[in-house]
Amino acid sequence: MIRSYAELLRLPGASAAAVPAALARLAGTMVPLALLLTAVQSGHSIAAGGGAGAAYALGGAVAGPAIGRLMDRLGPAPVLRITGPVAGLVLAAAALAADRLPTAVLLAAAAAAGLATAPVGASVRAMWGGLTEDAAMRQRAYSFEATLSELLFILGPTVVTVLGSLVGARDALLVTAALLGAGAVGYGQAAVVRRRRPQPPSAAPEGPGARRSGPGAATLSVLAAIALTAALSSALAVAVTAALRDQGSAAELAGTLVALQSAGSVVGGLVYGARSPKGSTYRRYVRLLVVLALALAVLPTVHLAHRAGLPASWTLVLLGALLLLSGLPIAPAGAEEFQLIGEMTARRKMTQAFAGVGSFIAVGAAAGSALAGLVADHLGPAAALSLPAVFTALALLVSLAARGPISAALAPEPTASHPPPAPEPSPARPATPDLGEQHP
């Protein structure tokens, strides 16, 4: 397994670009918690700190596709040389002046930093598509990306917590700002990134997606499914917190339990990416959604078992085990989502497309969290624990309903330069022209 990923990173220029990109993406996962802790330590309310993190995420979701489009049109390097330092400097200024800034200005600064943050993850996924034409290697790259994303979302808050305890929240935000800016600039300076040039629309098609000029029904269906699978993760965090509070356990354990699902996702992604799955991307994705929906559907039984008399300690153990197992298909499903978008998108628009995926993920996550809170308050923890399976089932239904458009979008385009040969004349009669078909 390690050998297969080493082979991926040995592609020319891959590791030199992937390492600084990972630092920039790690910083992106650190920003919300670093903003929260800095705001609270500077005398702002928890609501203001949480709002700052949300403003940063919203800014990134809004500006990501536009910056991705610029990266496709101009090349990533010149865009990153501007956006990386700007985003880092805005965050650093917010850290240094947090105790003197009104809450509204702090929120505006966080939003501005989000607006200036380039979608480095989207650019990296587009980069892999340009580094190799081998389908198996590309699928492995998308598995690596999905797994890395899960791992970074585990590491980011952990790094902020450690830094905050050692040097304070403000310095933790300064370190985050430095990582964000330096990582983006370092990725943009990598040779393989600097060599990327915008591809004119008249270039030869590079796959079935190259002939499409805009998002069609197939792409929108996949994006809707992606938003729904993002909603399951945010809803799960709220649902687990509600279940722990209802059974009298420490709500703080919710983070640890949800991290178990992320750990399962990392393991599942690493194993999945190291093998060569059979079948089309669409069929693999549908199968993974079925497995994921079934795994998540078991979660509400844990709360019901506690209500039936299962001790709280055993409830925690059982819930942790089920979350770990339910995480196994998440990163593989994410890898197939990236693969589907990649196959349906022209190479010249790849960064913009993957940045759009990030925006749909952000919207889905926000909606899942909000809906799970409402369901937990009005219908109880068991209903909230059912939401992740419901979201996954809806993603499955959307994907199945769009099977025709997706299959058409993934089908190879006939090449006009090689028309089919004319049929051979029948030996039973001479090949004479049909005079009725003649034109003057």
XYZ file of C-alpha atoms in Angstrom:
440
model
C 0.000 0.000 0.000
C 2.775 2.454 0.938
C 4.590 1.558 -2.266
C 1.573 2.527 -4.376
C 1.382 6.000 -2.826
C 5.155 6.419 -3.073
C 4.803 5.710 -6.782
C 2.220 8.484 -6.971
C 4.458 11.011 -5.207
C 7.387 10.042 -7.449
C 5.602 11.494 -10.471
C 7.742 14.378 -11.817
C 7.274 17.403 -9.560
C 4.480 15.855 -7.500
C 6.061 15.864 -4.042
C 7.559 19.369 -4.468
C 4.041 20.699 -5.061
C 2.092 18.432 -2.699
C 4.053 19.292 0.474
C 3.559 23.099 0.506
C -0.004 22.594 -0.711
C -0.656 20.323 2.275
C 0.669 23.034 4.614
C -1.675 25.618 3.089
C -4.623 23.231 3.335
C -3.709 22.336 6.935
C -3.759 26.043 7.759
C -7.208 26.303 6.187
C -8.533 23.700 8.637
C -6.860 25.567 11.517
C -8.351 29.013 10.812
C -11.891 28.606 12.261
C -10.735 27.311 15.663
C -7.803 29.747 15.785
C -10.194 32.648 15.121
C -12.592 31.390 17.784
C -9.909 31.066 20.465
C -8.322 34.419 19.578
C -11.663 36.217 19.668
C -12.600 34.770 23.072
C -9.141 35.434 24.529
C -9.394 39.043 23.279
C -12.661 39.679 25.102
C -15.188 38.924 22.372
C -18.101 36.549 22.911
C -18.100 32.899 21.871
C -20.801 33.785 19.342
C -18.485 36.391 17.820
C -15.630 33.888 17.639
C -17.828 31.263 16.026
C -19.168 33.895 13.650
C -15.622 34.815 12.628
C -14.897 31.194 11.698
C -18.168 30.999 9.779
C -17.393 34.296 7.985
C -14.017 32.923 6.885
C -15.615 29.720 5.578
C -18.383 31.649 3.807
C -15.859 33.971 2.157
C -13.917 30.990 0.843
C -17.082 29.304 -0.450
C -18.160 32.457 -2.295
C -14.802 33.412 -3.799
C -13.364 29.918 -4.376
C -14.914 29.249 -7.815
C -14.026 32.749 -9.061
C -10.401 32.419 -7.937
C -10.320 28.915 -9.384
C -11.475 30.327 -12.704
C -8.659 32.882 -12.593
C -6.179 30.092 -11.870
C -7.433 28.200 -14.912
C -7.233 31.291 -17.118
C -3.930 32.770 -15.917
C -2.206 29.728 -14.437
C -2.032 29.027 -10.680
C 1.346 30.657 -9.954
C 0.536 34.352 -10.573
C -2.764 34.092 -8.683
C -1.182 32.382 -5.670
C 1.595 34.959 -5.477
C -1.090 37.539 -4.702
C -3.798 35.668 -2.814
C -1.465 33.755 -0.479
C 0.243 36.794 1.084
C -3.005 38.817 1.171
C -4.938 36.122 3.048
C -2.048 35.578 5.478
C -1.582 39.293 6.142
C -5.290 39.897 6.774
C -5.386 37.047 9.303
C -2.197 38.270 10.965
C -3.629 41.784 11.252
C -6.804 40.369 12.788
C -4.714 38.427 15.312
C -2.627 41.437 16.341
C -5.586 43.818 16.664
C -8.290 41.422 17.872
C -8.546 42.985 21.331
C -9.043 46.459 19.830
C -11.351 45.621 16.939
C -15.135 45.907 17.211
C -16.881 42.609 16.610
C -18.230 43.757 13.237
C -14.722 44.641 12.026
C -13.354 41.306 13.247
C -16.074 39.478 11.303
C -15.333 41.586 8.223
C -11.612 40.813 8.487
C -12.328 37.079 8.749
C -14.608 37.260 5.706
C -11.956 39.212 3.773
C -9.357 36.557 4.582
C -11.735 33.886 3.302
C -12.392 35.851 0.115
C -8.630 36.081 -0.498
C -7.894 32.399 0.160
C -7.214 30.511 -3.062
C -8.668 26.991 -3.448
C -5.306 25.213 -3.199
C -6.953 21.812 -2.751
C -8.907 22.273 -5.977
C -5.735 23.266 -7.814
C -3.884 20.198 -6.519
C -6.653 17.902 -7.752
C -6.448 19.569 -11.145
C -2.654 19.144 -11.032
C -2.914 15.371 -10.604
C -5.004 15.180 -13.757
C -2.183 16.846 -15.683
C 0.594 14.715 -14.210
C -0.663 11.348 -15.413
C -2.922 9.969 -18.116
C -3.084 6.558 -16.419
C -6.667 5.995 -15.197
C -5.632 3.773 -12.268
C -2.989 6.258 -11.131
C -5.455 9.142 -11.380
C -8.018 7.230 -9.332
C -5.306 6.569 -6.742
C -4.519 10.297 -6.676
C -8.145 11.175 -5.949
C -8.233 8.574 -3.170
C -5.072 10.124 -1.763
C -6.709 13.573 -1.902
C -9.894 12.452 -0.167
C -7.892 10.684 2.544
C -5.572 13.644 3.012
C -8.560 15.960 3.425
C -9.917 13.773 6.224
C -6.512 13.631 7.892
C -6.049 17.404 7.713
C -9.448 18.005 9.293
C -8.289 15.860 12.206
C -4.845 17.453 12.479
C -5.841 21.098 12.042
C -7.868 21.626 15.229
C -5.386 19.455 17.147
C -2.453 21.638 16.075
C -4.358 24.797 17.065
C -5.175 23.317 20.485
C -1.526 22.419 21.116
C -0.264 25.802 19.913
C -2.899 27.620 21.944
C -1.846 25.844 25.125
C 1.869 26.479 24.473
C 2.017 30.033 23.113
C -1.523 31.397 23.346
C -4.420 31.758 20.931
C -3.147 34.939 19.254
C 0.211 33.397 18.398
C -1.561 30.274 17.207
C -3.526 32.438 14.742
C -0.275 34.136 13.654
C 1.310 30.741 12.973
C -1.819 29.746 11.053
C -1.616 32.923 8.962
C 2.060 32.287 8.189
C 1.371 28.685 7.162
C -1.528 29.752 4.960
C 0.462 32.379 3.093
C 3.754 30.503 2.867
C 2.096 27.235 1.864
C 0.128 28.870 -0.949
C 3.175 30.749 -2.272
C 5.381 27.653 -1.956
C 2.872 25.577 -3.900
C 2.665 28.262 -6.571
C 6.467 28.288 -6.887
C 6.724 24.531 -7.466
C 8.060 23.835 -10.948
C 5.129 21.669 -12.012
C 2.704 24.425 -10.980
C 4.654 27.238 -12.643
C 4.702 25.222 -15.865
C 0.919 24.979 -15.958
C -0.434 27.263 -18.632
C -4.032 28.068 -19.487
C -5.369 25.829 -22.219
C -7.316 27.489 -25.049
C -10.863 26.241 -25.673
C -9.808 25.205 -29.181
C -7.366 22.631 -27.829
C -8.020 19.019 -28.663
C -10.497 17.280 -26.354
C -8.841 15.421 -23.512
C -11.748 13.333 -22.369
C -15.521 13.165 -22.454
C -15.827 16.312 -20.334
C -13.755 18.433 -22.696
C -16.638 19.029 -25.106
C -18.959 20.592 -22.496
C -19.029 24.326 -22.021
C -20.932 24.538 -18.751
C -22.444 22.537 -15.897
C -25.209 20.281 -17.149
C -27.704 18.033 -15.400
C -25.070 15.371 -14.754
C -22.607 17.742 -13.081
C -25.309 19.441 -11.017
C -26.599 16.053 -9.866
C -23.143 14.980 -8.728
C -22.649 18.330 -6.971
C -25.986 17.888 -5.191
C -24.910 14.408 -4.067
C -21.606 15.863 -2.843
C -23.454 18.513 -0.820
C -25.611 15.809 0.753
C -22.631 13.678 1.735
C -21.022 16.784 3.253
C -24.223 17.389 5.200
C -24.009 13.933 6.775
C -20.688 14.703 8.486
C -21.751 18.028 9.998
C -25.119 16.607 11.010
C -23.387 13.695 12.700
C -21.319 15.979 14.937
C -24.482 17.732 16.159
C -26.383 14.468 16.558
C -23.626 12.799 18.578
C -23.406 15.849 20.840
C -27.183 15.740 21.402
C -27.094 12.009 22.140
C -24.279 12.384 24.690
C -26.067 15.236 26.431
C -29.300 13.251 26.564
C -27.656 10.212 28.149
C -25.712 12.294 30.685
C -22.237 11.831 29.213
C -19.794 14.691 28.706
C -20.701 16.503 25.508
C -16.992 17.231 24.981
C -16.546 13.567 24.042
C -18.429 14.237 20.807
C -15.264 15.527 19.148
C -13.385 12.350 20.027
C -16.187 10.113 18.781
C -16.536 11.986 15.497
C -12.750 11.825 15.092
C -13.090 8.030 15.203
C -15.226 8.203 12.079
C -12.602 10.403 10.426
C -9.928 7.883 11.429
C -11.984 5.117 9.830
C -12.300 7.260 6.714
C -8.515 7.702 6.560
C -7.970 3.946 6.811
C -10.659 3.224 4.229
C -9.245 5.799 1.828
C -5.690 4.500 2.101
C -6.746 0.897 1.484
C -9.146 1.808 -1.311
C -6.621 3.974 -3.125
C -3.934 1.289 -3.004
C -6.054 -1.171 -4.956
C -7.528 -0.970 -8.436
C -11.331 -1.132 -8.114
C -13.247 -2.639 -11.019
C -16.160 -1.148 -12.898
C -17.020 2.370 -13.987
C -16.603 5.368 -11.696
C -20.370 5.852 -11.509
C -21.065 2.245 -10.485
C -18.323 2.308 -7.871
C -19.727 5.533 -6.444
C -23.270 4.147 -6.237
C -22.043 0.979 -4.517
C -20.127 3.031 -1.947
C -23.195 5.167 -1.228
C -25.231 2.011 -0.599
C -22.615 0.684 1.836
C -22.340 4.046 3.586
C -26.109 4.451 3.943
C -26.417 0.972 5.474
C -23.542 1.617 7.886
C -25.036 4.920 9.045
C -28.543 3.511 9.366
C -27.416 1.460 12.379
C -26.382 4.501 14.457
C -29.834 5.363 15.942
C -30.045 1.891 17.488
C -27.268 2.880 19.911
C -29.399 5.579 21.508
C -32.415 3.266 21.540
C -30.298 0.577 23.236
C -29.294 3.079 25.927
C -32.939 3.961 26.474
C -33.613 0.224 26.835
C -31.063 -0.069 29.650
C -27.576 -0.306 28.086
C -25.103 1.442 30.465
C -23.703 4.765 29.295
C -20.128 3.441 29.189
C -21.102 0.586 26.875
C -23.162 2.975 24.787
C -20.051 5.083 24.212
C -17.997 2.029 23.245
C -20.672 0.774 20.843
C -21.197 4.199 19.291
C -17.439 4.644 18.820
C -17.123 1.254 17.129
C -20.031 1.933 14.772
C -18.684 5.379 13.908
C -15.274 3.897 13.139
C -16.830 1.313 10.820
C -19.161 3.829 9.163
C -16.152 5.988 8.334
C -14.510 3.333 6.166
C -16.502 4.136 2.964
C -16.419 7.957 3.350
C -13.032 8.778 1.818
C -13.488 6.200 -0.986
C -16.843 7.800 -1.819
C -15.149 11.202 -1.819
C -12.481 9.881 -4.178
C -15.123 8.694 -6.636
C -16.888 12.075 -6.374
C -13.665 13.803 -7.407
C -13.196 11.267 -10.176
C -16.705 11.871 -11.521
C -16.237 15.640 -11.558
C -12.824 15.232 -13.182
C -14.188 12.989 -15.923
C -17.059 15.380 -16.674
C -14.957 18.558 -16.774
C -12.737 20.007 -19.478
C -9.087 20.172 -18.426
C -9.015 23.945 -18.920
C -11.772 24.376 -16.301
C -10.621 21.796 -13.771
C -9.573 24.130 -10.942
C -12.807 26.110 -11.169
C -14.817 22.882 -11.108
C -13.071 21.499 -8.031
C -13.388 24.886 -6.305
C -17.112 24.685 -7.000
C -17.097 21.294 -5.296
C -15.632 22.998 -2.224
C -18.432 25.548 -2.240
C -21.090 22.842 -2.430
C -19.369 21.030 0.437
C -19.448 24.204 2.549
C -23.132 24.818 1.812
C -24.037 21.188 2.482
C -22.116 21.143 5.752
C -23.826 24.318 6.961
C -27.270 22.990 6.038
C -26.619 19.617 7.674
C -25.510 21.199 10.936
C -28.482 23.558 11.071
C -31.040 20.859 10.241
C -29.538 18.398 12.734
C -29.860 21.012 15.489
C -33.527 21.564 14.697
C -34.240 17.829 14.537
C -32.400 17.149 17.808
C -34.338 19.885 19.606
C -37.779 18.926 18.302
C -37.608 15.171 17.618
C -34.797 13.954 19.859
C -31.305 12.449 19.483
C -32.435 9.229 17.793
C -34.023 11.190 14.953
C -30.914 13.349 14.689
C -28.726 10.240 14.489
C -30.898 9.074 11.598
C -30.154 12.179 9.533
C -26.709 11.081 8.219
C -28.256 7.933 6.724
C -31.124 10.004 5.291
C -28.694 12.432 3.652
C -26.706 9.538 2.180
C -29.874 7.851 0.903
C -30.890 11.121 -0.757
C -27.444 11.358 -2.372
C -27.944 7.820 -3.657
C -31.397 8.652 -5.048
C -30.093 11.780 -6.766
C -27.262 9.773 -8.340
C -29.609 7.015 -9.506
C -32.137 9.501 -10.905
C -29.360 11.147 -12.933
C -27.958 7.868 -14.215
C -28.833 8.714 -17.831
C -27.269 12.198 -17.912
C -24.216 11.004 -15.980
C -23.672 8.037 -18.313
C -24.067 10.326 -21.331
C -21.624 12.831 -19.833
C -19.031 10.117 -19.242
C -19.432 8.492 -22.668
C -16.548 9.096 -25.093
C -17.328 11.580 -27.850
C -17.215 10.150 -31.376
C -14.319 11.620 -33.319
C -15.458 13.417 -36.451
C -12.033 12.980 -38.063
C -12.589 9.232 -38.407
C -16.096 8.693 -39.872
C -17.440 5.152 -39.898
C -16.655 3.222 -43.079
C -19.320 2.972 -45.757
C -21.183 -0.342 -45.781
C -19.933 -2.940 -48.200
C -22.263 -3.474 -51.194
C -24.244 -6.662 -51.094
C -22.876 -9.345 -53.427
C -26.417 -10.311 -54.363
C -26.886 -7.209 -56.524
C -24.616 -4.559 -58.018
C -23.991 -1.382 -56.065
C -25.937 1.095 -58.174
C -26.875 4.550 -56.972
C -30.471 5.165 -55.985
C -31.602 7.729 -58.554
C -34.338 8.884 -56.244
C -31.676 10.197 -53.876
C -29.864 12.247 -56.572
C -29.835 16.026 -56.410
C -29.286 18.310 -59.389
